[in-house]
Amino acid sequence: MGKDQAAGDLSILRRFWQYANKVLDLPETLSLIKDCRQFPRIPTVVVVERILTMFLSRLGSLNALEQLEKSAVWAGLFKGQLPSADTLGRVFGLISTDSIRAANHKLYTVLKSNKALESPEHGLTALVLDGHESHATYRQKCDGCLKRTIGEDKREQYYHRNVTAQLVCRNWSMLLDAEPQKSGEGEQTAATRLYERVVKQYPRAFDVVLTDGLYCNAPFVNSVVDSGKDIVVVLKDDRRNLFKDARYALDGTQSSCTFDDGRTRRECWDINGLKLDGVDELVRVVESKETKTISRQLSKGKASQESASWMWVTTLSPVKARTETVVCLGHSRWSIENQGFNELVNRWHSDHIYKHDSTAIINFWLICMMAYNLFLCFFQRNLKPILRSKRSMLQIARMMQAELYIVLEPAHPP
């Protein structure tokens, strides 16, 4: 490895900020984020920049961030002193959540204008909605905590949940928005509130909504249809009249298509013109029986097969989406689990409670989403293919973290 290449690797954090400032117009985006302090000694943009860097470098702690106050690399990246951990947590509890949403919307606009968000091969961009529980505790609580009783002793547990929206594109998936679940309401109520805001702010960003079986009901389906969008929702409740009607119709027909991707064989059935209670528009049910071939180490080269069956309800007509497209969309719902919640929790420390305050919790979650979007765009659009082939996203993130601890001052001999 040459000196220039090594120097370029070590300056990956600077390279990110240069790309974000020049190409993604990050300074103007972050300037949209405001808080309710009347005479702030530390500007809000300074606090947000520090928290973004904390998430980008996967530090996972405000105290770990505070310890970098004397880092020479930090001084080269930002002007001014690094605020304390207490100050960062306090300010994030005062930031307007809607202003962070506006900043993420500005980022979406920039990415869309730069053609960074490509539509999938089938041409339908999907919006995935799903709930996520950030943490649970028996001791600490705040005014926004949800409550439940656990175990035979009926211990009271406090927790926070939110519903998150993700845009599924061809090259990567962008996290758009999140809505906290309030005390006394269910996940679907928060999801409806989130969807109404997303479809208003991103009216042309997606074509179809993807959800799990919890949302297979008339109120939510009607709200999606009334907004001019289609929906694909999991059908798995055998108590529903629609499930019984679909099961009866599917059992008496031959499969409509079969396709194989080399590892999973899918045999599909497609029934149109069914009725979901409370929905005026006729719906369509697609079933996929899937057989996956798996080679395990203990089987000594012998492949085993695992079978699964999926059913989806959709308002997409056969003209808009053929059977294979509906199946592909149905499985795209897992993107929010794999490239969303699992990624943010396990590698980005998004579930860490940086400050136990309901406003601060959702603000940290939204900023983590923005950092994730920025990092993916930087990895996909700025780094050369040869560099991406040799270094994973996790390694690039660790290089960013390592750079913060590098001492740039040369060591002089005694």
Short mmCIF file of C-alpha atoms in Angstrom, two decimals:
data_model
loop_
_atom_site.label_atom_id
_atom_site.label_comp_id
_atom_site.label_asym_id
_atom_site.label_seq_id
_atom_site.Cartn_x
_atom_site.Cartn_y
_atom_site.Cartn_z
CA MET A 1 0.00 0.00 0.00
CA GLY A 2 1.45 3.38 -0.98
CA LYS A 3 1.72 6.38 1.24
CA ASP A 4 -0.99 8.29 -0.60
CA GLN A 5 -3.44 5.40 -0.27
CA ALA A 6 -2.65 5.00 3.42
CA ALA A 7 -3.11 8.72 4.00
CA GLY A 8 -6.43 8.60 2.15
CA ASP A 9 -7.58 5.69 4.34
CA LEU A 10 -6.66 7.55 7.53
CA SER A 11 -8.57 10.69 6.46
CA ILE A 12 -11.84 8.85 5.82
CA LEU A 13 -13.71 10.97 8.40
CA ARG A 14 -12.51 14.20 6.83
CA ARG A 15 -13.41 12.81 3.44
CA PHE A 16 -16.93 12.11 4.63
CA TRP A 17 -17.44 15.63 5.95
CA GLN A 18 -16.04 17.17 2.76
CA TYR A 19 -18.43 15.08 0.67
CA ALA A 20 -21.40 15.82 2.94
CA ASN A 21 -20.69 19.57 3.00
CA LYS A 22 -20.05 20.03 -0.73
CA VAL A 23 -22.29 17.45 -2.41
CA LEU A 24 -25.11 16.89 0.10
CA ASP A 25 -25.22 20.52 1.31
CA LEU A 26 -25.11 19.35 4.93
CA PRO A 27 -24.51 22.79 6.55
CA GLU A 28 -27.77 24.14 5.13
CA THR A 29 -29.56 20.93 6.11
CA LEU A 30 -28.37 21.04 9.72
CA SER A 31 -29.22 24.74 9.97
CA LEU A 32 -32.90 23.72 9.84
CA ILE A 33 -32.61 22.00 13.24
CA LYS A 34 -33.69 24.35 16.04
CA ASP A 35 -34.25 24.18 19.80
CA CYS A 36 -36.24 26.26 22.25
CA ARG A 37 -33.32 27.96 24.02
CA GLN A 38 -33.60 31.74 23.86
CA PHE A 39 -29.95 32.68 24.35
CA PRO A 40 -27.88 29.56 23.57
CA ARG A 41 -24.20 29.75 24.40
CA ILE A 42 -23.52 26.71 22.21
CA PRO A 43 -25.25 26.82 18.79
CA THR A 44 -27.62 23.98 18.00
CA VAL A 45 -25.71 23.06 14.84
CA VAL A 46 -22.58 22.45 16.95
CA VAL A 47 -24.44 19.97 19.13
CA VAL A 48 -25.96 18.18 16.14
CA GLU A 49 -22.61 17.92 14.34
CA ARG A 50 -21.06 16.28 17.40
CA ILE A 51 -23.89 13.77 17.78
CA LEU A 52 -23.77 12.95 14.07
CA THR A 53 -20.05 12.22 14.38
CA MET A 54 -20.71 10.07 17.45
CA PHE A 55 -23.13 7.91 15.48
CA LEU A 56 -20.94 7.82 12.37
CA SER A 57 -17.95 6.59 14.36
CA ARG A 58 -20.13 4.15 16.38
CA LEU A 59 -18.94 5.44 19.76
CA GLY A 60 -22.23 4.54 21.43
CA SER A 61 -21.88 6.87 24.42
CA LEU A 62 -21.94 10.59 25.19
CA ASN A 63 -19.21 10.03 27.75
CA ALA A 64 -17.00 8.37 25.13
CA LEU A 65 -17.62 11.37 22.90
CA GLU A 66 -16.72 13.78 25.72
CA GLN A 67 -13.35 12.08 26.18
CA LEU A 68 -12.34 13.17 22.66
CA GLU A 69 -12.28 16.84 23.66
CA LYS A 70 -8.47 17.03 23.33
CA SER A 71 -8.27 14.95 20.15
CA ALA A 72 -6.16 16.69 17.51
CA VAL A 73 -8.27 15.17 14.74
CA TRP A 74 -11.43 16.51 16.39
CA ALA A 75 -9.91 19.97 16.57
CA GLY A 76 -9.10 19.77 12.88
CA LEU A 77 -12.64 18.77 11.96
CA PHE A 78 -14.68 21.25 13.99
CA LYS A 79 -14.30 24.70 15.43
CA GLY A 80 -14.96 25.41 19.07
CA GLN A 81 -14.92 23.22 22.13
CA LEU A 82 -16.66 19.91 22.44
CA PRO A 83 -19.76 20.27 24.67
CA SER A 84 -19.98 18.05 27.73
CA ALA A 85 -22.09 14.91 27.81
CA ASP A 86 -24.64 16.57 30.10
CA THR A 87 -24.96 19.53 27.74
CA LEU A 88 -25.45 17.31 24.70
CA GLY A 89 -28.19 15.30 26.40
CA ARG A 90 -29.92 18.39 27.80
CA VAL A 91 -29.95 20.23 24.45
CA PHE A 92 -31.29 17.19 22.62
CA GLY A 93 -34.26 17.22 24.97
CA LEU A 94 -34.98 20.80 23.86
CA ILE A 95 -34.59 20.35 20.09
CA SER A 96 -37.75 20.52 18.00
CA THR A 97 -38.46 17.03 16.64
CA ASP A 98 -40.20 18.46 13.58
CA SER A 99 -37.07 20.44 12.72
CA ILE A 100 -35.06 17.19 12.57
CA ARG A 101 -37.74 15.74 10.31
CA ALA A 102 -37.43 18.82 8.10
CA ALA A 103 -33.67 18.31 7.91
CA ASN A 104 -34.08 14.68 6.88
CA HIS A 105 -36.62 15.78 4.26
CA LYS A 106 -34.06 18.26 2.92
CA LEU A 107 -31.55 15.41 2.71
CA TYR A 108 -34.08 13.34 0.77
CA THR A 109 -34.60 16.23 -1.66
CA VAL A 110 -30.86 16.51 -2.28
CA LEU A 111 -30.47 12.76 -2.79
CA LYS A 112 -33.46 12.67 -5.13
CA SER A 113 -32.13 15.55 -7.23
CA ASN A 114 -28.74 13.83 -7.43
CA LYS A 115 -30.50 10.62 -8.62
CA ALA A 116 -29.11 8.69 -5.66
CA LEU A 117 -32.46 6.96 -4.98
CA GLU A 118 -33.03 4.48 -7.78
CA SER A 119 -36.33 2.66 -8.27
CA PRO A 120 -36.30 -1.16 -8.01
CA GLU A 121 -36.28 -3.26 -11.17
CA HIS A 122 -40.05 -3.80 -11.03
CA GLY A 123 -40.55 -0.01 -10.92
CA LEU A 124 -42.52 0.24 -7.66
CA THR A 125 -40.85 2.09 -4.78
CA ALA A 126 -42.13 0.86 -1.43
CA LEU A 127 -42.63 2.50 1.95
CA VAL A 128 -42.26 0.08 4.87
CA LEU A 129 -43.93 0.80 8.21
CA ASP A 130 -43.09 -1.17 11.34
CA GLY A 131 -42.96 -0.73 15.10
CA HIS A 132 -39.82 -0.88 17.21
CA GLU A 133 -39.30 -1.04 20.96
CA SER A 134 -36.18 0.89 21.87
CA HIS A 135 -35.72 -0.25 25.46
CA ALA A 136 -37.44 -1.54 28.59
CA THR A 137 -36.60 -1.00 32.26
CA TYR A 138 -38.07 -1.60 35.71
CA ARG A 139 -36.41 1.36 37.42
CA GLN A 140 -36.19 4.52 35.35
CA LYS A 141 -39.22 6.25 33.91
CA CYS A 142 -40.22 9.56 32.35
CA ASP A 143 -43.48 11.26 31.48
CA GLY A 144 -43.51 9.64 28.04
CA CYS A 145 -42.90 6.05 29.19
CA LEU A 146 -45.37 3.30 28.31
CA LYS A 147 -46.25 0.86 31.08
CA ARG A 148 -47.00 -2.88 31.27
CA THR A 149 -47.02 -5.60 33.92
CA ILE A 150 -44.60 -8.53 33.62
CA GLY A 151 -44.67 -11.94 35.28
CA GLU A 152 -46.78 -13.46 38.00
CA ASP A 153 -45.70 -10.81 40.49
CA LYS A 154 -47.12 -8.12 38.15
CA ARG A 155 -43.98 -6.01 38.12
CA GLU A 156 -44.45 -2.70 36.35
CA GLN A 157 -42.12 -2.25 33.38
CA TYR A 158 -41.48 1.01 31.51
CA TYR A 159 -40.60 1.14 27.84
CA HIS A 160 -40.58 3.30 24.71
CA ARG A 161 -41.80 2.33 21.24
CA ASN A 162 -41.92 4.07 17.91
CA VAL A 163 -43.13 3.37 14.39
CA THR A 164 -40.51 3.94 11.69
CA ALA A 165 -40.92 4.52 7.96
CA GLN A 166 -38.31 3.30 5.47
CA LEU A 167 -38.09 3.88 1.72
CA VAL A 168 -36.93 0.76 -0.16
CA CYS A 169 -34.86 1.62 -3.22
CA ARG A 170 -32.79 -0.45 -5.63
CA ASN A 171 -29.33 0.30 -4.26
CA TRP A 172 -30.11 1.01 -0.60
CA SER A 173 -32.96 1.88 1.72
CA MET A 174 -33.49 5.31 3.25
CA LEU A 175 -35.04 5.84 6.69
CA LEU A 176 -37.56 8.66 6.34
CA ASP A 177 -39.34 9.35 9.60
CA ALA A 178 -40.44 7.94 12.96
CA GLU A 179 -43.35 8.56 15.29
CA PRO A 180 -43.33 7.71 19.03
CA GLN A 181 -46.13 5.63 20.43
CA LYS A 182 -47.90 7.55 23.20
CA SER A 183 -49.36 6.26 26.42
CA GLY A 184 -52.75 4.62 26.03
CA GLU A 185 -52.56 4.08 22.27
CA GLY A 186 -51.58 1.13 20.10
CA GLU A 187 -48.98 0.80 17.39
CA GLN A 188 -51.50 1.29 14.59
CA THR A 189 -52.59 4.68 15.97
CA ALA A 190 -49.00 5.92 15.90
CA ALA A 191 -48.51 4.37 12.45
CA THR A 192 -51.58 6.16 11.09
CA ARG A 193 -50.29 9.46 12.42
CA LEU A 194 -46.88 8.75 10.87
CA TYR A 195 -48.33 7.73 7.50
CA GLU A 196 -50.49 10.84 7.25
CA ARG A 197 -47.41 13.00 7.77
CA VAL A 198 -45.19 10.99 5.42
CA VAL A 199 -47.67 10.91 2.54
CA LYS A 200 -48.10 14.67 2.91
CA GLN A 201 -44.38 15.46 3.01
CA TYR A 202 -43.26 12.77 0.51
CA PRO A 203 -46.25 12.51 -1.86
CA ARG A 204 -44.25 11.22 -4.84
CA ALA A 205 -41.55 9.27 -3.03
CA PHE A 206 -43.30 5.87 -3.02
CA ASP A 207 -45.99 3.88 -4.81
CA VAL A 208 -46.94 1.12 -2.38
CA VAL A 209 -47.02 0.63 1.40
CA LEU A 210 -45.67 -2.58 3.00
CA THR A 211 -46.79 -3.68 6.48
CA ASP A 212 -47.16 -6.78 8.62
CA GLY A 213 -50.41 -8.54 9.57
CA LEU A 214 -51.23 -6.03 12.34
CA TYR A 215 -52.32 -3.49 9.71
CA CYS A 216 -54.62 -5.85 7.80
CA ASN A 217 -57.81 -4.00 8.70
CA ALA A 218 -60.23 -1.64 7.04
CA PRO A 219 -59.28 1.67 8.74
CA PHE A 220 -55.61 1.51 7.80
CA VAL A 221 -56.13 0.01 4.33
CA ASN A 222 -58.74 2.67 3.55
CA SER A 223 -56.41 5.46 4.68
CA VAL A 224 -53.73 4.18 2.27
CA VAL A 225 -56.18 3.77 -0.62
CA ASP A 226 -57.72 7.21 -0.01
CA SER A 227 -54.25 8.77 -0.24
CA GLY A 228 -53.83 7.37 -3.75
CA LYS A 229 -51.36 4.61 -2.83
CA ASP A 230 -51.51 0.82 -2.90
CA ILE A 231 -50.74 -1.55 -0.06
CA VAL A 232 -49.26 -5.01 0.40
CA VAL A 233 -49.97 -6.45 3.85
CA VAL A 234 -49.33 -9.89 5.34
CA LEU A 235 -52.41 -12.11 5.70
CA LYS A 236 -51.97 -14.66 8.50
CA ASP A 237 -55.06 -14.52 10.71
CA ASP A 238 -57.18 -17.60 10.03
CA ARG A 239 -60.11 -16.01 11.90
CA ARG A 240 -60.69 -13.47 9.16
CA ASN A 241 -63.38 -14.02 6.55
CA LEU A 242 -60.89 -12.95 3.89
CA PHE A 243 -58.44 -15.65 4.97
CA LYS A 244 -61.15 -18.32 4.77
CA ASP A 245 -62.36 -17.12 1.37
CA ALA A 246 -58.82 -16.95 0.02
CA ARG A 247 -57.95 -20.37 1.41
CA TYR A 248 -61.02 -21.89 -0.21
CA ALA A 249 -60.28 -20.24 -3.57
CA LEU A 250 -56.58 -21.06 -3.54
CA ASP A 251 -57.05 -24.72 -2.65
CA GLY A 252 -59.12 -25.26 -5.75
CA THR A 253 -56.80 -23.68 -8.31
CA GLN A 254 -53.48 -24.46 -9.89
CA SER A 255 -50.42 -22.33 -9.24
CA SER A 256 -50.13 -19.29 -11.49
CA CYS A 257 -46.33 -19.26 -11.72
CA THR A 258 -43.16 -20.83 -10.41
CA PHE A 259 -39.75 -19.17 -10.27
CA ASP A 260 -36.38 -20.10 -8.83
CA ASP A 261 -33.49 -17.78 -7.89
CA GLY A 262 -30.97 -20.60 -7.49
CA ARG A 263 -31.49 -21.09 -3.77
CA THR A 264 -35.22 -20.67 -3.17
CA ARG A 265 -37.99 -22.15 -5.30
CA ARG A 266 -41.31 -20.31 -5.13
CA GLU A 267 -44.65 -21.71 -6.30
CA CYS A 268 -47.26 -18.94 -6.35
CA TRP A 269 -51.04 -18.62 -6.48
CA ASP A 270 -52.87 -15.40 -7.34
CA ILE A 271 -56.57 -14.76 -6.67
CA ASN A 272 -58.23 -11.46 -7.57
CA GLY A 273 -61.62 -9.94 -6.71
CA LEU A 274 -61.86 -10.83 -3.01
CA LYS A 275 -63.52 -8.75 -0.28
CA LEU A 276 -61.88 -7.39 2.87
CA ASP A 277 -64.45 -6.39 5.48
CA GLY A 278 -64.93 -2.62 5.55
CA VAL A 279 -62.93 -1.96 2.36
CA ASP A 280 -64.94 -0.87 -0.68
CA GLU A 281 -62.24 -1.76 -3.18
CA LEU A 282 -61.82 -5.44 -4.06
CA VAL A 283 -58.46 -6.86 -3.03
CA ARG A 284 -56.11 -9.50 -4.33
CA VAL A 285 -54.48 -12.36 -2.40
CA VAL A 286 -51.14 -13.86 -3.40
CA GLU A 287 -49.71 -17.00 -1.81
CA SER A 288 -46.14 -18.22 -2.14
CA LYS A 289 -45.00 -21.66 -1.03
CA GLU A 290 -41.24 -21.51 -0.81
CA THR A 291 -38.63 -24.24 -0.56
CA LYS A 292 -35.11 -23.20 0.39
CA THR A 293 -32.08 -25.44 -0.06
CA ILE A 294 -29.56 -25.19 2.80
CA SER A 295 -26.19 -26.90 3.13
CA ARG A 296 -25.17 -27.32 6.78
CA GLN A 297 -21.73 -28.16 8.10
CA LEU A 298 -22.87 -31.12 10.17
CA SER A 299 -24.66 -32.72 7.20
CA LYS A 300 -21.29 -33.34 5.49
CA GLY A 301 -22.24 -31.80 2.16
CA LYS A 302 -25.80 -33.08 2.09
CA ALA A 303 -28.27 -30.28 1.40
CA SER A 304 -31.51 -30.03 3.38
CA GLN A 305 -34.69 -28.21 2.48
CA GLU A 306 -36.84 -25.86 4.51
CA SER A 307 -40.38 -24.94 3.51
CA ALA A 308 -42.44 -21.86 4.30
CA SER A 309 -45.73 -20.39 3.12
CA TRP A 310 -46.61 -16.70 2.80
CA MET A 311 -49.86 -14.93 2.00
CA TRP A 312 -50.31 -11.24 1.20
CA VAL A 313 -53.32 -8.98 0.62
CA THR A 314 -52.80 -6.20 -1.90
CA THR A 315 -54.76 -3.52 -3.70
CA LEU A 316 -52.32 -3.71 -6.63
CA SER A 317 -54.05 -4.84 -9.79
CA PRO A 318 -52.45 -7.48 -12.05
CA VAL A 319 -51.82 -4.68 -14.54
CA LYS A 320 -49.70 -2.72 -12.04
CA ALA A 321 -47.87 -5.69 -10.56
CA ARG A 322 -47.64 -9.27 -11.68
CA THR A 323 -47.44 -12.12 -9.19
CA GLU A 324 -43.63 -12.16 -8.98
CA THR A 325 -43.63 -8.42 -8.21
CA VAL A 326 -46.11 -8.82 -5.34
CA VAL A 327 -44.00 -11.63 -3.86
CA CYS A 328 -40.87 -9.50 -4.19
CA LEU A 329 -42.61 -6.55 -2.52
CA GLY A 330 -43.91 -8.78 0.26
CA HIS A 331 -40.40 -9.95 1.12
CA SER A 332 -39.04 -6.38 0.84
CA ARG A 333 -40.82 -5.67 4.11
CA TRP A 334 -37.92 -7.39 5.91
CA SER A 335 -35.65 -4.57 4.78
CA ILE A 336 -36.72 -2.46 7.74
CA GLU A 337 -35.71 -5.28 10.08
CA ASN A 338 -32.41 -6.26 8.46
CA GLN A 339 -31.17 -2.92 7.07
CA GLY A 340 -33.08 -0.87 9.61
CA PHE A 341 -33.63 -1.95 13.21
CA ASN A 342 -30.99 -4.70 13.41
CA GLU A 343 -28.35 -2.51 11.79
CA LEU A 344 -29.08 0.57 13.92
CA VAL A 345 -29.34 -1.35 17.19
CA ASN A 346 -26.40 -3.74 16.87
CA ARG A 347 -23.89 -1.50 15.08
CA TRP A 348 -25.07 2.08 15.54
CA HIS A 349 -26.10 1.89 19.24
CA SER A 350 -29.44 3.54 18.49
CA ASP A 351 -31.21 1.85 21.42
CA HIS A 352 -28.79 3.27 23.97
CA ILE A 353 -30.63 5.73 26.22
CA TYR A 354 -28.43 8.79 25.96
CA LYS A 355 -30.93 10.76 28.04
CA HIS A 356 -34.12 9.34 29.53
CA ASP A 357 -36.48 11.97 28.20
CA SER A 358 -39.23 11.25 25.67
CA THR A 359 -38.25 14.12 23.37
CA ALA A 360 -34.54 13.33 23.60
CA ILE A 361 -35.14 9.64 22.86
CA ILE A 362 -37.00 10.27 19.59
CA ASN A 363 -34.53 13.03 18.63
CA PHE A 364 -31.53 10.74 19.08
CA TRP A 365 -33.34 8.07 17.06
CA LEU A 366 -34.03 10.51 14.20
CA ILE A 367 -30.45 11.81 14.18
CA CYS A 368 -29.18 8.23 14.10
CA MET A 369 -31.43 7.63 11.09
CA MET A 370 -29.97 10.70 9.38
CA ALA A 371 -26.42 9.56 10.15
CA TYR A 372 -27.25 6.15 8.69
CA ASN A 373 -28.62 7.75 5.51
CA LEU A 374 -25.57 9.98 5.15
CA PHE A 375 -23.16 7.11 5.69
CA LEU A 376 -24.87 4.85 3.14
CA CYS A 377 -24.89 7.62 0.57
CA PHE A 378 -21.20 8.32 1.21
CA PHE A 379 -20.33 4.63 0.94
CA GLN A 380 -22.35 4.04 -2.23
CA ARG A 381 -21.75 7.31 -4.07
CA ASN A 382 -18.35 8.63 -2.98
CA LEU A 383 -16.13 5.60 -2.42
CA LYS A 384 -14.81 3.94 -5.54
CA PRO A 385 -16.01 0.41 -6.40
CA ILE A 386 -12.51 -1.01 -5.90
CA LEU A 387 -12.43 0.42 -2.37
CA ARG A 388 -15.92 -0.89 -1.56
CA SER A 389 -14.91 -4.36 -2.77
CA LYS A 390 -11.98 -4.45 -0.35
CA ARG A 391 -13.55 -2.80 2.68
CA SER A 392 -16.99 -3.36 4.14
CA MET A 393 -19.21 -0.66 5.61
CA LEU A 394 -18.32 -1.89 9.09
CA GLN A 395 -14.62 -1.51 8.39
CA ILE A 396 -15.10 2.00 7.01
CA ALA A 397 -17.01 2.91 10.19
CA ARG A 398 -14.23 1.49 12.35
CA MET A 399 -11.69 3.49 10.37
CA MET A 400 -13.71 6.62 11.18
CA GLN A 401 -13.65 5.72 14.86
CA ALA A 402 -9.94 4.90 14.81
CA GLU A 403 -9.16 8.23 13.20
CA LEU A 404 -10.60 10.10 16.19
CA TYR A 405 -8.04 8.44 18.48
CA ILE A 406 -4.99 9.00 16.26
CA VAL A 407 -2.42 11.46 17.62
CA LEU A 408 -1.32 13.62 14.71
CA GLU A 409 1.49 15.43 16.52
CA PRO A 410 4.84 13.87 15.58
CA ALA A 411 6.80 12.31 18.40
CA HIS A 412 10.09 14.13 18.95
CA PRO A 413 13.08 12.24 20.30
CA PRO A 414 14.27 13.29 23.75
#
